PDB file of N, CA, C and O in Angstrom:
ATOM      1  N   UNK M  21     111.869  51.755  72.986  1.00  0.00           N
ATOM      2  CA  UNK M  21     110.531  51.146  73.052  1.00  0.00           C
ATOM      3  C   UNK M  21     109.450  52.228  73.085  1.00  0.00           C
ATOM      4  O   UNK M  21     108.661  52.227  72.140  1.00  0.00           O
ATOM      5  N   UNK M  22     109.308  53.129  74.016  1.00  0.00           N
ATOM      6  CA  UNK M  22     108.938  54.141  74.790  1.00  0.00           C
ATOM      7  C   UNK M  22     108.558  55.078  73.006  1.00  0.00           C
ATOM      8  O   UNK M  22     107.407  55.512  72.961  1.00  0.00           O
ATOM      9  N   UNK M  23     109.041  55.230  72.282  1.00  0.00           N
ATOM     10  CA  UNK M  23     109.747  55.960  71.127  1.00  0.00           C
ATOM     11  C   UNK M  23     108.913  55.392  69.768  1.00  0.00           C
ATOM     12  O   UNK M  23     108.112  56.036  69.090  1.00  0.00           O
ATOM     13  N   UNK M  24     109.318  54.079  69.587  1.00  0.00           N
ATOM     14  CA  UNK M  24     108.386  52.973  69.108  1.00  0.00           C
ATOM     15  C   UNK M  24     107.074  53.495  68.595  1.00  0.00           C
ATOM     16  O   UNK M  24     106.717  53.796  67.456  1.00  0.00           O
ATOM     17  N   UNK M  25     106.311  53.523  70.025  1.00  0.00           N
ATOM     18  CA  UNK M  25     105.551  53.282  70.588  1.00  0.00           C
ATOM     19  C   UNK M  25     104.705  54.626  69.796  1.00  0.00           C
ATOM     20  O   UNK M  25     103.663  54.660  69.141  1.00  0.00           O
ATOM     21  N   UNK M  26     105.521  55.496  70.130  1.00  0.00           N
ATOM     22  CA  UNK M  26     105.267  56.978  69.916  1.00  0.00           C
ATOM     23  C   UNK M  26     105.016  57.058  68.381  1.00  0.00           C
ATOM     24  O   UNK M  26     103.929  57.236  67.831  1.00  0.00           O
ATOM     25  N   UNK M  27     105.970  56.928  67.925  1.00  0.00           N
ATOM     26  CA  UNK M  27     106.143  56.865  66.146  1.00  0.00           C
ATOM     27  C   UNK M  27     104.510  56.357  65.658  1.00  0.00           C
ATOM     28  O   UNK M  27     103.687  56.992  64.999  1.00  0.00           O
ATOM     29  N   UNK M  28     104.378  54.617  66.409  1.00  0.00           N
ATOM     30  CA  UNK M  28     103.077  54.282  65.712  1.00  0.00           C
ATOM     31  C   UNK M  28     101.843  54.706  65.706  1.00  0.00           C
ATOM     32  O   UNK M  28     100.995  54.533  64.831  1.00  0.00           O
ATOM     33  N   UNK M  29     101.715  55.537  67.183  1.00  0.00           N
ATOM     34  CA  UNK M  29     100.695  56.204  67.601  1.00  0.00           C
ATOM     35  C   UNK M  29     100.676  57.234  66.769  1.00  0.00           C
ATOM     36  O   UNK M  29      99.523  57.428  66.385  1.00  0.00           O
ATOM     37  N   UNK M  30     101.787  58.325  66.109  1.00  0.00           N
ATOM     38  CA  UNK M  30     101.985  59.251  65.067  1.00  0.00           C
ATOM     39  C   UNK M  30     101.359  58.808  64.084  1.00  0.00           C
ATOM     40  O   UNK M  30     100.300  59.417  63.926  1.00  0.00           O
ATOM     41  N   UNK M  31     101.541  58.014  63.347  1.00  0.00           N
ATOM     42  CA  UNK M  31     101.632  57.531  62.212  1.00  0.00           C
ATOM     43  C   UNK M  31     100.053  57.276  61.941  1.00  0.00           C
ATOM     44  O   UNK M  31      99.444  57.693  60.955  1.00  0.00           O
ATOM     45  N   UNK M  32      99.387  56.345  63.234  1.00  0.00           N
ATOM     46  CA  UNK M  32      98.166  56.087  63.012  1.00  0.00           C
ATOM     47  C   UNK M  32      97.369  57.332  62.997  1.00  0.00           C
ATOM     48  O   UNK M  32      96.706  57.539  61.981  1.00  0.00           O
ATOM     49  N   UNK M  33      97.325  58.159  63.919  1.00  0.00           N
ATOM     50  CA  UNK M  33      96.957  59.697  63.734  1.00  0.00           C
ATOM     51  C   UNK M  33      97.541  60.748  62.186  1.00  0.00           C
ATOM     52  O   UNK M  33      97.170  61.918  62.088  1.00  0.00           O
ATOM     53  N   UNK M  34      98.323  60.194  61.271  1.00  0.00           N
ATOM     54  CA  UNK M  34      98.353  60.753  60.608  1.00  0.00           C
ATOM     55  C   UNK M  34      97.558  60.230  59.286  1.00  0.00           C
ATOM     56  O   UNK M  34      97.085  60.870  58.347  1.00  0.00           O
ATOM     57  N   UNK M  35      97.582  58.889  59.548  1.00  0.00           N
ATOM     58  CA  UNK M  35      96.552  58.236  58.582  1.00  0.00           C
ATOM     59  C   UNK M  35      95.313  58.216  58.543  1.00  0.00           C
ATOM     60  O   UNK M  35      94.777  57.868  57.491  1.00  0.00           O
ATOM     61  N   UNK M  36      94.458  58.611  59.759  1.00  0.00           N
ATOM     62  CA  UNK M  36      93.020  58.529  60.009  1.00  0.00           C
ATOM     63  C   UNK M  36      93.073  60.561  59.507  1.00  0.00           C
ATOM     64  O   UNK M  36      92.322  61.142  58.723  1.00  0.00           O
ATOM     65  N   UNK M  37      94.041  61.046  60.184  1.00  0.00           N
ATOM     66  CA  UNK M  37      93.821  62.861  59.510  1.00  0.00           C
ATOM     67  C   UNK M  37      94.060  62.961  57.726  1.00  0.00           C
ATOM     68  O   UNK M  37      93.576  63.833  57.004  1.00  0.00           O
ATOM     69  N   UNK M  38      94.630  62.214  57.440  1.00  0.00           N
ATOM     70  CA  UNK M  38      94.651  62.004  55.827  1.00  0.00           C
ATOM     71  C   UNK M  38      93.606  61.487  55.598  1.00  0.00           C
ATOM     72  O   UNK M  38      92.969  62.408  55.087  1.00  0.00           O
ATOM     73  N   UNK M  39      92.955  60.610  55.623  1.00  0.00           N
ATOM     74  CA  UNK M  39      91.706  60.048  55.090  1.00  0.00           C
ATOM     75  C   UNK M  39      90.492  60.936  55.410  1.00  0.00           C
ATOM     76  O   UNK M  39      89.521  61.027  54.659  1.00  0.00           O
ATOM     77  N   UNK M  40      90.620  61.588  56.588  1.00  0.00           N
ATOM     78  CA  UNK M  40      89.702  62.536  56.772  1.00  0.00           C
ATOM     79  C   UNK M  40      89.572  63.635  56.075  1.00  0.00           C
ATOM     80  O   UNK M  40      88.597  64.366  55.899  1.00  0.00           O
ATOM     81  N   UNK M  41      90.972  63.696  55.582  1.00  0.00           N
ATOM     82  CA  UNK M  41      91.503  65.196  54.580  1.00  0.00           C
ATOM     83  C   UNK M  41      90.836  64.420  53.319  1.00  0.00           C
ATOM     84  O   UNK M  41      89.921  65.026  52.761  1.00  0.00           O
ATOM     85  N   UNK M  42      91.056  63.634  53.004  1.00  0.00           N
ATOM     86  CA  UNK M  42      90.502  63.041  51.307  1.00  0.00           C
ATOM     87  C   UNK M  42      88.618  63.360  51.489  1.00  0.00           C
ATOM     88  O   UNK M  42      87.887  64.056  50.783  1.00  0.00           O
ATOM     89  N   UNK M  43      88.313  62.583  52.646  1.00  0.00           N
ATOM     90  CA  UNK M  43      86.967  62.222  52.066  1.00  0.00           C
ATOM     91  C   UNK M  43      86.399  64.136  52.516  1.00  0.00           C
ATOM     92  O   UNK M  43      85.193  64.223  52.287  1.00  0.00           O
ATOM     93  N   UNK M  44      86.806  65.089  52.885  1.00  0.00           N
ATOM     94  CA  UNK M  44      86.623  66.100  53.058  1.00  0.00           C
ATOM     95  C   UNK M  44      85.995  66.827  51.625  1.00  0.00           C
ATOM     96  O   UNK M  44      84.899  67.250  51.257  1.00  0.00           O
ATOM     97  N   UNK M  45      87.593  66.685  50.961  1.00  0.00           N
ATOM     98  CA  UNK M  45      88.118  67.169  49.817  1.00  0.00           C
ATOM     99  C   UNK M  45      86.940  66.675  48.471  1.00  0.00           C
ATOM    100  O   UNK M  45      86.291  67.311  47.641  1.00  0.00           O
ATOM    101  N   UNK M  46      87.085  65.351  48.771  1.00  0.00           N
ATOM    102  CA  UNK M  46      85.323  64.607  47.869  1.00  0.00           C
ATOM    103  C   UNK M  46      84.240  64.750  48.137  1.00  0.00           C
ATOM    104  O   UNK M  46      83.273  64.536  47.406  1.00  0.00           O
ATOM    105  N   UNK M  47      84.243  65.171  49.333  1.00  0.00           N
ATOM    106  CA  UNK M  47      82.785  66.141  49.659  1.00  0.00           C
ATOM    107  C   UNK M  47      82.373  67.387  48.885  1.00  0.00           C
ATOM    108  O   UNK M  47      81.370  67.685  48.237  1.00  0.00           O
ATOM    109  N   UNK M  48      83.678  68.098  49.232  1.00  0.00           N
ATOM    110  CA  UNK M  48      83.669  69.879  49.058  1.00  0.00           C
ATOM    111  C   UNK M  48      83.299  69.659  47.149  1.00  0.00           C
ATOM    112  O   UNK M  48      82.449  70.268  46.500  1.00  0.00           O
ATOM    113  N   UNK M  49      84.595  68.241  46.490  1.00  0.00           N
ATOM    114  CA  UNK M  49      84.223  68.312  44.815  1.00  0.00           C
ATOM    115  C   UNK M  49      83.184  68.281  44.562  1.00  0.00           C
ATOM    116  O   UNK M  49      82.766  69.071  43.715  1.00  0.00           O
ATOM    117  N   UNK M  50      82.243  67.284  45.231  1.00  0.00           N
ATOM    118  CA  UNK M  50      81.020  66.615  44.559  1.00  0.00           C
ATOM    119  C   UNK M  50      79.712  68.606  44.732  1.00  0.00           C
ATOM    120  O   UNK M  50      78.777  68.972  44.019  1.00  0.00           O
ATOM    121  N   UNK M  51      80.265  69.193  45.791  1.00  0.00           N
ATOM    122  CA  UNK M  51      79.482  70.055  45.911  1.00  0.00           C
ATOM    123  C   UNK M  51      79.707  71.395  45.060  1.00  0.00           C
ATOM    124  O   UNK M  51      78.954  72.344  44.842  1.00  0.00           O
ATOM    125  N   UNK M  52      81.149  71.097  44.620  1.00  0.00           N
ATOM    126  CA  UNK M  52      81.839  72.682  43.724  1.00  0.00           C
ATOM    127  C   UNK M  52      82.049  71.648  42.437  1.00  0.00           C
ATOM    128  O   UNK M  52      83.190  71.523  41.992  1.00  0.00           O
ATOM    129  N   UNK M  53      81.180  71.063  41.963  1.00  0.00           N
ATOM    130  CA  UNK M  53      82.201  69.938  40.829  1.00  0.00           C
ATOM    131  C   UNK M  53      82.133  71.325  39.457  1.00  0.00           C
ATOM    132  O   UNK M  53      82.960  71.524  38.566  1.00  0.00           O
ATOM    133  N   UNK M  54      80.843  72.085  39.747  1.00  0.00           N
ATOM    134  CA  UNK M  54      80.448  72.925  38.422  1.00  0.00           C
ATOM    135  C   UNK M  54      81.516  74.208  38.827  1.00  0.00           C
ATOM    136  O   UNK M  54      81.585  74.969  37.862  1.00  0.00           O
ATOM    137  N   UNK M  55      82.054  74.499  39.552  1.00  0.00           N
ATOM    138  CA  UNK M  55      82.443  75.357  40.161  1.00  0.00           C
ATOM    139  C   UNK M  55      84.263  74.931  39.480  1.00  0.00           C
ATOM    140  O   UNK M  55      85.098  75.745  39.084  1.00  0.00           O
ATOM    141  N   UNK M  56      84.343  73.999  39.525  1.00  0.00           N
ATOM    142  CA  UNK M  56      85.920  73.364  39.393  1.00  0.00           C
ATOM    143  C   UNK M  56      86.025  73.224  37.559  1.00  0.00           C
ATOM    144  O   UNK M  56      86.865  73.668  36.776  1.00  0.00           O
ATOM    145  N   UNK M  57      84.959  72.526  37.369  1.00  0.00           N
ATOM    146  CA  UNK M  57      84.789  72.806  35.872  1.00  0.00           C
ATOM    147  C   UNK M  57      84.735  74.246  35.241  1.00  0.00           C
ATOM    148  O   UNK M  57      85.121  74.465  34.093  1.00  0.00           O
ATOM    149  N   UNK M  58      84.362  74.954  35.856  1.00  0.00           N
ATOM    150  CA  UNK M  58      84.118  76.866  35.151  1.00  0.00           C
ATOM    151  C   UNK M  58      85.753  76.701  35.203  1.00  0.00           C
ATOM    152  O   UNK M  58      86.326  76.748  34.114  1.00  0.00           O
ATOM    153  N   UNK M  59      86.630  76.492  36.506  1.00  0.00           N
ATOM    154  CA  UNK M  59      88.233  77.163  37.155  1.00  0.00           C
ATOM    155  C   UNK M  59      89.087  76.143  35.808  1.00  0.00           C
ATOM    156  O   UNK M  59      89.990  76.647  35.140  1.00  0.00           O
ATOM    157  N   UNK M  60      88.561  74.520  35.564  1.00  0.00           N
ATOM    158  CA  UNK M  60      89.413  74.203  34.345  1.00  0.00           C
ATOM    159  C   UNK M  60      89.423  75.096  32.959  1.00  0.00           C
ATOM    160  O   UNK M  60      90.351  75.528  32.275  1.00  0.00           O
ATOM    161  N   UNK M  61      88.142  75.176  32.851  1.00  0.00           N
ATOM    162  CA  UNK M  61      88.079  76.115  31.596  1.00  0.00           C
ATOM    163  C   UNK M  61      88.659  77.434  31.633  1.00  0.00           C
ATOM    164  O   UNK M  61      89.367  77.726  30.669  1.00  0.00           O
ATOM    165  N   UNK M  62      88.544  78.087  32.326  1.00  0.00           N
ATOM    166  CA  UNK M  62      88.972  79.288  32.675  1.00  0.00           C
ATOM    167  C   UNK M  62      90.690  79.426  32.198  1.00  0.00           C
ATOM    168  O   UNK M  62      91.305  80.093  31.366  1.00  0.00           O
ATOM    169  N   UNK M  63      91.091  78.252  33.378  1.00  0.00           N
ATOM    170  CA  UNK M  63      92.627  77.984  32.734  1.00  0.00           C
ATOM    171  C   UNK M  63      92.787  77.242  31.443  1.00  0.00           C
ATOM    172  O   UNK M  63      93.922  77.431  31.006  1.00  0.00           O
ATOM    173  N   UNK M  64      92.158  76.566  30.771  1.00  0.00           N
ATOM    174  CA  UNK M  64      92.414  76.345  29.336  1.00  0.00           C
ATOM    175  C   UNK M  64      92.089  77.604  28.415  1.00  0.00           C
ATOM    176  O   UNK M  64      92.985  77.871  27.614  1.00  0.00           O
ATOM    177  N   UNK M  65      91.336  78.153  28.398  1.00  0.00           N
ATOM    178  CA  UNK M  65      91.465  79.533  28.008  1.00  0.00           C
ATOM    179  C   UNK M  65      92.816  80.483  28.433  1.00  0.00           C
ATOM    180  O   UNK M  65      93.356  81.223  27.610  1.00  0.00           O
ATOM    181  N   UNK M  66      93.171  80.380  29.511  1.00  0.00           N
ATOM    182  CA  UNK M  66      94.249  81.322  29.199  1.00  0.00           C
ATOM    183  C   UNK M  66      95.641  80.323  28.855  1.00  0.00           C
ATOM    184  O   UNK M  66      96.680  80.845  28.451  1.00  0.00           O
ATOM    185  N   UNK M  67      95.555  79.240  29.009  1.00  0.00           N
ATOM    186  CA  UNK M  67      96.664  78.707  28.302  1.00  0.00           C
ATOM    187  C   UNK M  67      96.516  78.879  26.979  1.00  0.00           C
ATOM    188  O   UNK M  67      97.593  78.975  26.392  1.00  0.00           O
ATOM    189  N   UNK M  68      95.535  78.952  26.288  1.00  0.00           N
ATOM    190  CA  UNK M  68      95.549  79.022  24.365  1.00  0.00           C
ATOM    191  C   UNK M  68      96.070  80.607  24.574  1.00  0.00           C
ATOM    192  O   UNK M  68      96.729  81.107  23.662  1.00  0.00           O
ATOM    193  N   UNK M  69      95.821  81.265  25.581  1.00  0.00           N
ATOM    194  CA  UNK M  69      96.172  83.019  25.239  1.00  0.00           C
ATOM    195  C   UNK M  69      96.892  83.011  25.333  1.00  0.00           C
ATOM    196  O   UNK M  69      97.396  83.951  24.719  1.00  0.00           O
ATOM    197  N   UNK M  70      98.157  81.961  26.243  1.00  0.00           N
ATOM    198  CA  UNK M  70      99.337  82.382  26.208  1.00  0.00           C
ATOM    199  C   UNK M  70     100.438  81.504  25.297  1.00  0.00           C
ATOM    200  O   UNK M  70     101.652  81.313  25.360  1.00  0.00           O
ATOM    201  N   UNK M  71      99.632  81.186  24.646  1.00  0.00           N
ATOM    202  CA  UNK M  71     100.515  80.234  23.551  1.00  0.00           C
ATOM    203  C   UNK M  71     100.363  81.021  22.257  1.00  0.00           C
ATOM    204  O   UNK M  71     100.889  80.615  21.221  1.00  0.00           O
TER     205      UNK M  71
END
């Protein structure tokens, strides 16, 4: 029971720290979005170099 108990209390703490991790993560994009776009290109460029 005791155990149970424990698990759900885990679980709920791992779901409110995940959602906190997402809407973090959509913060940080919306603020680096030009920043993430330069890092795609960057790597599509060196994928054509290495093909």
């Amino acid at each position: 029971m005791v155990l149970a108990i424990f698990m759900y209390i885990a679980s709920l703490a791992l779901g409110v720290f995940f959602i906190y991790f997402l809407i973090k993560v959509l913060v940080l994009m919306q603020g680096k979005k030009e920043a993430l776009e330069d890092i795609a290109l960057q790597l599509r460029e060196l994928r054509k170099q290495n093909q």
